Tab-separated table of C-alpha atoms in Angstrom:
chain	number	residue	atom	x	y	z
A	1	MET	CA	0.000	0.000	0.000
A	2	GLY	CA	2.980	2.301	0.493
A	3	ILE	CA	2.902	5.808	1.898
A	4	THR	CA	0.577	8.553	0.712
A	5	VAL	CA	1.108	12.187	1.645
A	6	LYS	CA	-1.767	14.599	1.037
A	7	ASN	CA	-1.497	18.395	1.299
A	8	LEU	CA	1.104	18.167	4.053
A	9	SER	CA	2.197	21.447	5.635
A	10	PHE	CA	4.134	21.895	8.852
A	11	THR	CA	5.375	24.816	10.920
A	12	TYR	CA	7.539	24.213	13.998
A	13	TYR	CA	6.173	25.427	17.344
A	14	GLY	CA	7.241	29.011	17.985
A	15	SER	CA	8.082	29.666	14.346
A	16	GLU	CA	6.118	31.426	11.638
A	17	LYS	CA	7.891	29.873	8.670
A	18	LYS	CA	6.312	26.873	6.986
A	19	VAL	CA	8.982	24.163	6.834
A	20	LEU	CA	6.821	21.975	4.630
A	21	ASP	CA	4.302	23.516	2.284
A	22	GLU	CA	1.519	21.579	0.534
A	23	ILE	CA	3.421	18.351	-0.052
A	24	ASN	CA	1.646	15.697	-2.117
A	25	LEU	CA	3.399	12.440	-2.815
A	26	THR	CA	2.962	8.709	-3.128
A	27	ILE	CA	5.759	6.339	-2.167
A	28	GLU	CA	5.190	2.928	-3.631
A	29	ASP	CA	6.323	-0.310	-2.026
A	30	GLY	CA	9.794	-1.245	-3.223
A	31	ASP	CA	10.860	2.302	-4.144
A	32	PHE	CA	14.415	3.471	-3.465
A	33	ILE	CA	14.003	7.224	-3.183
A	34	GLY	CA	16.770	9.742	-2.734
A	35	VAL	CA	15.733	13.047	-1.195
A	36	VAL	CA	17.900	16.013	-2.145
A	37	GLY	CA	17.690	19.723	-1.572
A	38	PRO	CA	19.545	22.655	-0.085
A	39	THR	CA	20.295	22.695	3.668
A	40	GLY	CA	17.234	23.810	5.644
A	41	SER	CA	14.822	22.962	2.852
A	42	GLY	CA	12.737	20.601	5.012
A	43	LYS	CA	14.157	17.189	4.113
A	44	THR	CA	14.573	15.928	7.682
A	45	THR	CA	11.191	17.361	8.700
A	46	PHE	CA	9.668	15.476	5.775
A	47	LEU	CA	11.194	12.196	7.047
A	48	TYR	CA	9.866	12.867	10.561
A	49	CYS	CA	6.361	13.228	9.090
A	50	LEU	CA	6.587	9.847	7.376
A	51	ASN	CA	7.112	7.910	10.623
A	52	GLY	CA	4.747	9.957	12.776
A	53	LEU	CA	7.371	11.741	14.893
A	54	ILE	CA	5.630	14.804	13.507
A	55	PRO	CA	3.075	15.626	14.817
A	56	ASN	CA	2.985	12.989	17.602
A	57	SER	CA	6.271	13.894	19.309
A	58	ILE	CA	7.420	17.131	17.684
A	59	LYS	CA	4.827	19.807	18.098
A	60	GLY	CA	3.823	22.473	15.623
A	61	LYS	CA	1.106	23.430	13.169
A	62	PHE	CA	0.421	20.282	11.163
A	63	PHE	CA	-1.971	20.203	8.239
A	64	GLY	CA	-2.742	17.448	5.788
A	65	GLU	CA	-2.545	13.681	5.985
A	66	VAL	CA	0.145	11.027	5.944
A	67	TRP	CA	-1.084	7.484	5.351
A	68	VAL	CA	1.293	4.615	6.059
A	69	ASP	CA	-0.045	1.267	4.852
A	70	GLY	CA	-3.582	2.545	5.200
A	71	VAL	CA	-3.017	3.982	8.679
A	72	LEU	CA	-3.223	7.708	9.356
A	73	THR	CA	-0.102	8.778	11.300
A	74	THR	CA	-2.060	11.237	13.450
A	75	LYS	CA	-4.257	8.387	14.713
A	76	CYS	CA	-1.367	6.120	15.616
A	77	LYS	CA	1.406	6.161	18.218
A	78	VAL	CA	5.035	6.469	17.066
A	79	SER	CA	5.782	3.134	18.722
A	80	ASP	CA	3.033	1.440	16.674
A	81	LEU	CA	4.286	3.027	13.478
A	82	ALA	CA	7.778	1.729	14.297
A	83	LYS	CA	6.648	-1.685	13.061
A	84	LYS	CA	5.892	-0.179	9.649
A	85	VAL	CA	8.490	2.591	9.253
A	86	GLY	CA	11.968	2.614	10.766
A	87	ILE	CA	14.311	5.566	10.832
A	88	VAL	CA	18.100	5.828	11.031
A	89	PHE	CA	19.366	9.208	12.161
A	90	GLN	CA	22.498	11.018	11.040
A	91	ASP	CA	24.684	10.577	14.125
A	92	PRO	CA	24.962	6.958	15.319
A	93	ASP	CA	26.674	7.960	18.575
A	94	TRP	CA	23.470	9.445	19.920
A	95	GLN	CA	21.256	6.515	18.930
A	96	LEU	CA	23.198	3.786	20.710
A	97	PHE	CA	23.079	3.436	24.469
A	98	SER	CA	22.928	-0.251	25.434
A	99	LEU	CA	25.725	-2.174	27.084
A	100	THR	CA	26.095	-4.752	24.321
A	101	VAL	CA	25.431	-4.891	20.600
A	102	LYS	CA	22.832	-7.645	21.025
A	103	ASP	CA	20.988	-5.668	23.738
A	104	GLU	CA	20.956	-2.677	21.430
A	105	VAL	CA	19.242	-4.627	18.650
A	106	ALA	CA	16.901	-6.386	21.081
A	107	PHE	CA	15.774	-3.090	22.660
A	108	GLY	CA	13.176	-2.253	20.000
A	109	LEU	CA	11.981	-5.854	19.728
A	110	LYS	CA	11.344	-6.068	23.457
A	111	ASN	CA	9.532	-2.719	23.506
A	112	LEU	CA	7.293	-3.835	20.672
A	113	LYS	CA	6.805	-7.220	22.390
A	114	MET	CA	7.900	-9.112	19.283
A	115	ASP	CA	8.556	-12.835	19.378
A	116	ARG	CA	11.779	-14.754	18.514
A	117	VAL	CA	13.935	-11.908	19.845
A	118	GLU	CA	17.226	-13.827	19.862
A	119	GLU	CA	16.677	-15.190	16.367
A	120	ARG	CA	15.778	-11.763	14.967
A	121	VAL	CA	18.812	-10.168	16.631
A	122	LYS	CA	21.066	-12.806	15.107
A	123	GLU	CA	19.511	-12.384	11.658
A	124	ALA	CA	19.762	-8.582	11.738
A	125	LEU	CA	23.408	-8.633	12.843
A	126	LYS	CA	24.215	-11.170	10.130
A	127	THR	CA	22.532	-8.992	7.494
A	128	VAL	CA	24.709	-5.982	8.368
A	129	GLY	CA	27.871	-8.056	8.821
A	130	LEU	CA	28.165	-7.677	12.575
A	131	GLU	CA	27.901	-11.327	13.582
A	132	GLY	CA	30.517	-12.103	16.213
A	133	PHE	CA	30.129	-8.628	17.752
A	134	GLU	CA	27.104	-9.570	19.911
A	135	ASP	CA	28.774	-9.036	23.289
A	136	ILE	CA	30.851	-5.988	22.376
A	137	GLU	CA	29.943	-2.593	23.850
A	138	PRO	CA	28.558	-0.458	20.972
A	139	TYR	CA	30.851	2.483	21.712
A	140	ARG	CA	33.859	0.286	20.910
A	141	LEU	CA	32.706	-0.163	17.301
A	142	SER	CA	34.051	1.945	14.456
A	143	GLN	CA	31.875	4.739	13.093
A	144	GLY	CA	30.904	2.634	10.070
A	145	GLN	CA	30.037	-0.344	12.270
A	146	LYS	CA	27.974	1.905	14.556
A	147	GLN	CA	25.905	3.091	11.610
A	148	MET	CA	25.507	-0.545	10.497
A	149	LEU	CA	24.337	-1.365	14.024
A	150	CYS	CA	21.753	1.442	13.843
A	151	ILE	CA	20.451	-0.096	10.624
A	152	ALA	CA	20.423	-3.559	12.265
A	153	CYS	CA	18.318	-2.139	15.120
A	154	ILE	CA	15.756	-1.007	12.565
A	155	ILE	CA	15.716	-4.039	10.269
A	156	ALA	CA	15.313	-6.351	13.275
A	157	MET	CA	11.882	-4.765	13.799
A	158	GLN	CA	11.144	-5.702	10.165
A	159	PRO	CA	9.475	-2.508	8.983
A	160	LYS	CA	8.425	-2.318	5.345
A	161	THR	CA	9.960	1.135	4.936
A	162	ILE	CA	13.355	2.381	6.130
A	163	LEU	CA	14.058	6.108	6.320
A	164	LEU	CA	17.643	7.313	6.581
A	165	ASP	CA	18.747	10.868	7.326
A	166	GLU	CA	22.179	11.451	5.808
A	167	PRO	CA	23.419	8.081	7.065
A	168	THR	CA	26.897	8.406	5.585
A	169	SER	CA	27.729	12.030	6.397
A	170	ASN	CA	30.404	11.010	8.935
A	171	LEU	CA	31.743	8.020	7.049
A	172	ASP	CA	34.653	7.360	4.729
A	173	TYR	CA	34.214	6.134	1.153
A	174	LYS	CA	34.518	2.423	1.952
A	175	ASN	CA	31.936	2.503	4.739
A	176	THR	CA	29.653	4.674	2.621
A	177	LYS	CA	29.741	2.097	-0.164
A	178	ASN	CA	29.084	-0.692	2.365
A	179	ILE	CA	26.014	1.117	3.696
A	180	TYR	CA	24.618	1.750	0.220
A	181	SER	CA	25.298	-1.814	-0.899
A	182	LEU	CA	23.359	-2.985	2.140
A	183	LEU	CA	20.505	-0.588	1.317
A	184	ARG	CA	20.402	-1.907	-2.247
A	185	ARG	CA	20.257	-5.478	-0.932
A	186	LEU	CA	17.437	-4.593	1.468
A	187	ASN	CA	15.604	-2.842	-1.359
A	188	LYS	CA	15.911	-5.933	-3.555
A	189	GLU	CA	14.487	-7.974	-0.680
A	190	GLY	CA	11.396	-5.764	-0.833
A	191	LYS	CA	12.087	-2.925	1.596
A	192	THR	CA	11.170	0.607	0.619
A	193	ILE	CA	14.117	2.943	1.146
A	194	VAL	CA	13.888	6.716	1.529
A	195	VAL	CA	17.252	8.345	2.070
A	196	VAL	CA	18.160	12.004	2.558
A	197	GLU	CA	21.551	12.456	0.926
A	198	HIS	CA	23.689	15.315	-0.364
A	199	ASP	CA	25.945	13.075	-2.439
A	200	THR	CA	24.090	12.857	-5.741
A	201	ASP	CA	26.723	10.486	-7.169
A	202	LEU	CA	25.584	7.863	-4.679
A	203	LEU	CA	21.931	8.445	-5.452
A	204	ALA	CA	22.616	8.254	-9.187
A	205	GLU	CA	24.146	4.830	-8.568
A	206	TYR	CA	21.727	3.354	-6.060
A	207	ALA	CA	18.331	5.117	-6.020
A	208	ASN	CA	15.624	4.678	-8.628
A	209	LYS	CA	13.629	7.819	-7.868
A	210	ILE	CA	14.677	11.292	-6.754
A	211	LEU	CA	12.694	13.826	-4.805
A	212	VAL	CA	13.909	17.411	-4.848
A	213	ILE	CA	12.729	19.592	-1.962
A	214	ALA	CA	13.380	23.334	-1.778
A	215	ASP	CA	11.790	25.834	0.611
A	216	GLY	CA	9.459	23.147	1.919
A	217	LYS	CA	8.013	22.343	-1.488
A	218	ILE	CA	8.534	19.423	-3.833
A	219	VAL	CA	10.067	21.027	-6.890
A	220	LYS	CA	10.768	17.843	-8.801
A	221	ASN	CA	9.852	14.212	-8.292
A	222	GLY	CA	10.486	11.363	-10.650
A	223	LEU	CA	12.837	8.738	-11.972
A	224	LYS	CA	16.499	9.601	-11.406
A	225	GLU	CA	17.108	9.842	-15.172
A	226	GLU	CA	14.438	12.490	-15.443
A	227	VAL	CA	15.492	14.516	-12.374
A	228	PHE	CA	19.248	14.397	-12.901
A	229	SER	CA	18.805	15.493	-16.531
A	230	ASP	CA	17.252	18.774	-15.383
A	231	HIS	CA	20.596	20.552	-15.013
A	232	GLU	CA	19.042	23.989	-14.892
A	233	LEU	CA	17.029	23.141	-11.779
A	234	LEU	CA	19.931	21.378	-10.029
A	235	GLU	CA	22.278	24.267	-10.676
A	236	LYS	CA	19.688	26.798	-9.524
A	237	LEU	CA	19.323	24.953	-6.198
A	238	GLY	CA	23.038	24.351	-5.764
A	239	ILE	CA	22.684	20.577	-6.062
A	240	LYS	CA	25.639	18.794	-7.593
A	241	ILE	CA	24.990	17.235	-10.980
A	242	PRO	CA	26.145	13.617	-10.594
A	243	ARG	CA	29.091	12.347	-12.587
A	244	GLY	CA	28.084	10.940	-15.953
A	245	TRP	CA	24.970	13.103	-16.168
A	246	PHE	CA	26.560	16.185	-17.735
B	1	MET	CA	34.085	-9.142	42.725
B	2	ASN	CA	30.318	-9.303	42.297
B	3	PRO	CA	29.170	-5.703	41.670
B	4	LYS	CA	26.262	-6.152	44.094
B	5	ILE	CA	28.688	-7.072	46.898
B	6	LYS	CA	30.798	-4.047	45.981
B	7	LEU	CA	27.720	-1.839	46.115
B	8	PHE	CA	26.805	-3.316	49.507
B	9	ILE	CA	30.302	-2.501	50.843
B	10	VAL	CA	30.038	1.070	49.506
B	11	VAL	CA	26.638	1.552	51.160
B	12	ALA	CA	27.829	-0.022	54.436
B	13	VAL	CA	31.025	2.068	54.645
B	14	SER	CA	29.106	5.232	53.703
B	15	THR	CA	26.536	4.576	56.428
B	16	LEU	CA	29.301	3.933	58.963
B	17	THR	CA	31.072	7.163	57.932
B	18	LEU	CA	27.888	9.163	58.403
B	19	ALA	CA	26.888	7.446	61.640
B	20	LEU	CA	30.183	7.855	63.516
B	21	GLY	CA	29.583	11.090	65.450
B	22	TRP	CA	31.638	14.264	65.040
B	23	ASN	CA	35.040	13.095	66.275
B	24	PRO	CA	37.600	13.077	63.414
B	25	LEU	CA	39.513	10.271	65.144
B	26	TYR	CA	36.671	7.851	64.404
B	27	ILE	CA	36.542	8.677	60.722
B	28	THR	CA	40.310	8.884	60.108
B	29	PRO	CA	40.856	5.053	60.019
B	30	ILE	CA	38.023	4.653	57.488
B	31	PHE	CA	39.461	7.486	55.407
B	32	PHE	CA	42.880	5.807	55.332
B	33	LEU	CA	41.336	2.440	54.509
B	34	VAL	CA	39.581	3.974	51.494
B	35	LEU	CA	42.830	5.732	50.562
B	36	LEU	CA	44.651	2.398	50.807
B	37	SER	CA	42.059	0.788	48.501
B	38	ILE	CA	42.918	3.408	45.856
B	39	PHE	CA	46.493	2.119	45.838
B	40	LEU	CA	45.447	-1.524	46.118
B	41	PHE	CA	43.153	-1.232	43.088
B	42	LYS	CA	45.752	0.897	41.271
B	43	VAL	CA	43.372	3.722	40.379
B	44	TYR	CA	45.573	6.468	41.816
B	45	LYS	CA	46.605	7.709	38.363
B	46	LYS	CA	42.992	8.489	37.552
B	47	LEU	CA	42.695	10.376	40.832
B	48	LEU	CA	45.612	12.722	40.084
B	49	GLY	CA	43.486	15.027	37.920
B	50	TRP	CA	40.983	15.466	40.748
B	51	LEU	CA	43.473	15.697	43.604
B	52	LYS	CA	43.945	19.470	43.492
B	53	PHE	CA	40.193	20.057	43.468
B	54	LEU	CA	39.484	17.612	46.315
B	55	VAL	CA	42.275	18.925	48.545
B	56	THR	CA	41.136	22.524	47.919
B	57	VAL	CA	37.518	21.707	48.799
B	58	GLY	CA	38.626	19.726	51.879
B	59	LEU	CA	40.795	22.581	53.149
B	60	LEU	CA	38.109	25.168	52.399
B	61	ILE	CA	35.588	23.218	54.481
B	62	ILE	CA	38.015	23.107	57.438
B	63	LEU	CA	38.864	26.785	57.064
B	64	ILE	CA	35.277	27.982	56.811
B	65	GLN	CA	34.100	25.869	59.747
B	66	THR	CA	37.077	26.838	61.925
B	67	PHE	CA	36.353	30.536	61.571
B	68	THR	CA	32.570	30.607	61.320
B	69	TYR	CA	31.408	27.775	63.596
B	70	SER	CA	30.526	29.979	66.545
B	71	GLY	CA	30.441	33.458	65.097
B	72	PHE	CA	33.421	34.965	63.300
B	73	GLY	CA	36.784	34.013	64.781
B	74	PHE	CA	38.790	30.897	65.535
B	75	SER	CA	37.167	28.082	67.525
B	76	PHE	CA	38.528	24.664	68.411
B	77	GLU	CA	35.049	23.116	68.056
B	78	GLY	CA	34.872	24.589	64.563
B	79	LEU	CA	38.228	23.048	63.672
B	80	THR	CA	37.104	19.610	64.926
B	81	TYR	CA	33.772	19.921	63.133
B	82	GLY	CA	35.465	21.118	59.919
B	83	MET	CA	37.976	18.250	59.986
B	84	THR	CA	35.245	15.665	60.523
B	85	PHE	CA	33.080	17.206	57.818
B	86	SER	CA	36.022	17.352	55.407
B	87	LEU	CA	37.110	13.753	56.135
B	88	ARG	CA	33.548	12.541	55.668
B	89	PHE	CA	33.231	14.381	52.377
B	90	LEU	CA	36.548	13.043	51.074
B	91	THR	CA	35.851	9.484	52.296
B	92	LEU	CA	32.495	9.377	50.507
B	93	ILE	CA	33.856	10.899	47.298
B	94	LEU	CA	36.862	8.557	47.226
B	95	LEU	CA	34.683	5.556	48.021
B	96	VAL	CA	32.428	6.254	45.045
B	97	PHE	CA	35.534	6.997	42.963
B	98	VAL	CA	37.019	3.564	43.713
B	99	PHE	CA	33.680	1.847	43.070
B	100	VAL	CA	33.114	3.565	39.714
B	101	HIS	CA	36.689	3.143	38.496
B	102	THR	CA	37.010	-0.514	39.392
B	103	THR	CA	33.661	-1.560	37.962
B	104	PRO	CA	33.058	-1.661	34.182
B	105	THR	CA	29.868	0.134	33.053
B	106	ARG	CA	28.150	-3.145	32.262
B	107	ARG	CA	28.761	-4.486	35.783
B	108	LEU	CA	27.853	-1.138	37.292
B	109	VAL	CA	24.411	-1.405	35.722
B	110	GLU	CA	24.171	-5.025	36.932
B	111	ALA	CA	24.776	-3.771	40.464
B	112	PHE	CA	21.657	-1.636	40.201
B	113	SER	CA	19.560	-4.280	38.444
B	114	PHE	CA	17.403	-4.662	41.564
B	115	LEU	CA	15.894	-1.233	40.774
B	116	PRO	CA	12.631	-1.036	38.797
B	117	TYR	CA	13.188	-1.120	34.985
B	118	PRO	CA	12.591	2.617	34.302
B	119	LEU	CA	15.160	3.552	36.978
B	120	SER	CA	17.826	1.069	35.893
B	121	PHE	CA	17.211	2.059	32.255
B	122	MET	CA	17.676	5.744	33.134
B	123	LEU	CA	20.892	4.870	34.944
B	124	MET	CA	22.190	2.924	31.943
B	125	LEU	CA	21.219	5.761	29.607
B	126	SER	CA	22.980	8.345	31.797
B	127	LEU	CA	26.120	6.229	32.051
B	128	SER	CA	26.183	5.715	28.298
B	129	LEU	CA	25.875	9.463	27.724
B	130	LEU	CA	28.806	10.435	29.932
B	131	PRO	CA	31.619	9.507	27.496
B	132	LYS	CA	29.720	11.207	24.659
B	133	ILE	CA	29.363	14.430	26.646
B	134	GLU	CA	33.029	14.205	27.613
B	135	ASP	CA	34.013	13.875	23.922
B	136	LEU	CA	31.791	16.818	23.054
B	137	ALA	CA	33.369	18.908	25.814
B	138	LYS	CA	36.872	18.059	24.583
B	139	THR	CA	35.942	19.105	21.035
B	140	ILE	CA	34.499	22.407	22.272
B	141	VAL	CA	37.531	23.107	24.502
B	142	ASN	CA	39.890	22.436	21.577
B	143	ALA	CA	37.794	24.604	19.249
B	144	GLN	CA	37.847	27.498	21.719
B	145	LYS	CA	41.594	27.054	22.314
B	146	ALA	CA	42.085	27.225	18.544
B	147	ARG	CA	40.209	30.522	18.610
B	148	GLY	CA	42.570	31.916	21.212
B	149	LEU	CA	40.666	31.345	24.476
B	150	ASN	CA	43.153	31.513	27.324
B	151	PHE	CA	42.441	28.816	29.904
B	152	LYS	CA	45.131	30.065	32.251
B	153	THR	CA	43.205	33.207	33.082
B	154	LEU	CA	41.493	33.135	36.476
B	155	ASN	CA	38.432	34.949	35.187
B	156	ILE	CA	35.890	32.159	35.227
B	157	PHE	CA	33.292	34.401	33.573
B	158	LYS	CA	35.559	34.595	30.553
B	159	VAL	CA	36.517	30.902	30.424
B	160	TYR	CA	33.349	28.968	31.218
B	161	PRO	CA	30.584	30.538	29.066
B	162	PRO	CA	32.282	29.774	25.714
B	163	ILE	CA	32.479	26.119	26.812
B	164	LEU	CA	29.305	25.613	28.807
B	165	ILE	CA	26.892	27.371	26.454
B	166	PRO	CA	27.712	25.325	23.320
B	167	LEU	CA	28.086	22.170	25.434
B	168	LEU	CA	24.646	22.630	26.956
B	169	SER	CA	22.919	23.528	23.698
B	170	LYS	CA	24.568	20.675	21.797
B	171	THR	CA	23.818	18.176	24.598
B	172	LEU	CA	20.179	19.244	24.631
B	173	GLU	CA	19.957	18.967	20.852
B	174	LYS	CA	21.557	15.529	20.856
B	175	SER	CA	19.442	14.367	23.808
B	176	GLN	CA	16.350	15.305	21.862
B	177	GLN	CA	17.585	13.171	18.986
B	178	LEU	CA	18.161	10.309	21.403
B	179	ALA	CA	14.613	10.721	22.738
B	180	LEU	CA	13.263	10.534	19.174
B	181	ALA	CA	15.419	7.472	18.460
B	182	LEU	CA	14.015	5.772	21.577
B	183	GLN	CA	10.443	6.439	20.491
B	184	THR	CA	11.042	5.123	16.997
B	185	ARG	CA	12.214	1.908	18.635
B	186	GLY	CA	9.005	1.483	20.552
B	187	PHE	CA	10.010	3.047	23.882
B	188	GLU	CA	7.174	4.907	25.597
């Protein structure tokens, strides 16, 4: 059923400026969408609307509707939506807090009272290549491994959609490629991926659709071939034209 | 050693320290025992950074009590009271210091596992945040040093705000992100 966004507008509490303005969009199951746009254009806010953090946890003036698999986000708790939409934030250091890697992955499963916790933890760690690290303290992992662990925490809960907010901004090239290869694999297994990313080269390689947000509005949405061919728009917004698309 | 036994010893010694009247002679042996444990557990190197601060606070307590205990002016009762107070303070601080520095975080949380889940979870969360805040503080201190902030000046109003303000705002911002991350993983 995917995600449907209808006339979505949002203004943060205490602010007058609309961060999102009349957004309409459909995300189909199995999409791999890259979200690009200038800094402060509303990309992260848009992600927070897709998993119900806005308006359930972050307050402000919210208008419109976001439907996730037929469920209206305003009528559902964030914890219930966690089973459908998972999110990986930019900085892994401030998402990890447990004493061991396996406890970290099990945390969400236990909160959501899911069954086969041990098995799911094992599977998730295997998927991200962290088997053998079960009893390690998360802070001992490298930055790339920490981000992989954050993804494991989400995929263990088996949501249909995974949102990622600049997941590779602190990572080197090798770890960045590892993360994107994993995302491609998850996408091929049927997960919907929505990733906010400034590196258009990566999106040109891995995503199939691109969403361009500027000043809280969707200014372009379509297949990557279509969006990345619009050089005039990309240049106007200061978005890098990916290599091979000149 | 089992962290729960360690915790029991800490609680027992703390209670004894607080219960032993106001004669410094009673508390002195406990103080030296705790001091000895610092050397036995080889955590004295970690204490070096704090030594100046602890000795200053200890001496200040004695000084203030000696001259203010019964009005302004020297009093022997004040000196005795100040010494006891100071020894108690140092004994308790050093006791907790030894406990924390000889127990890995994981075992520290185990020691408090008898607490209800929300409390032990909060404790674990706080302990996990400490190294992150420390890293953040180091980054901010280095950034301000690079911009010419002189840490040798005694003007605390000049030194602390450029560190504490960004540290506080960044910690709050990051804590909010952590709170969001917890919710998205089903924590209510």
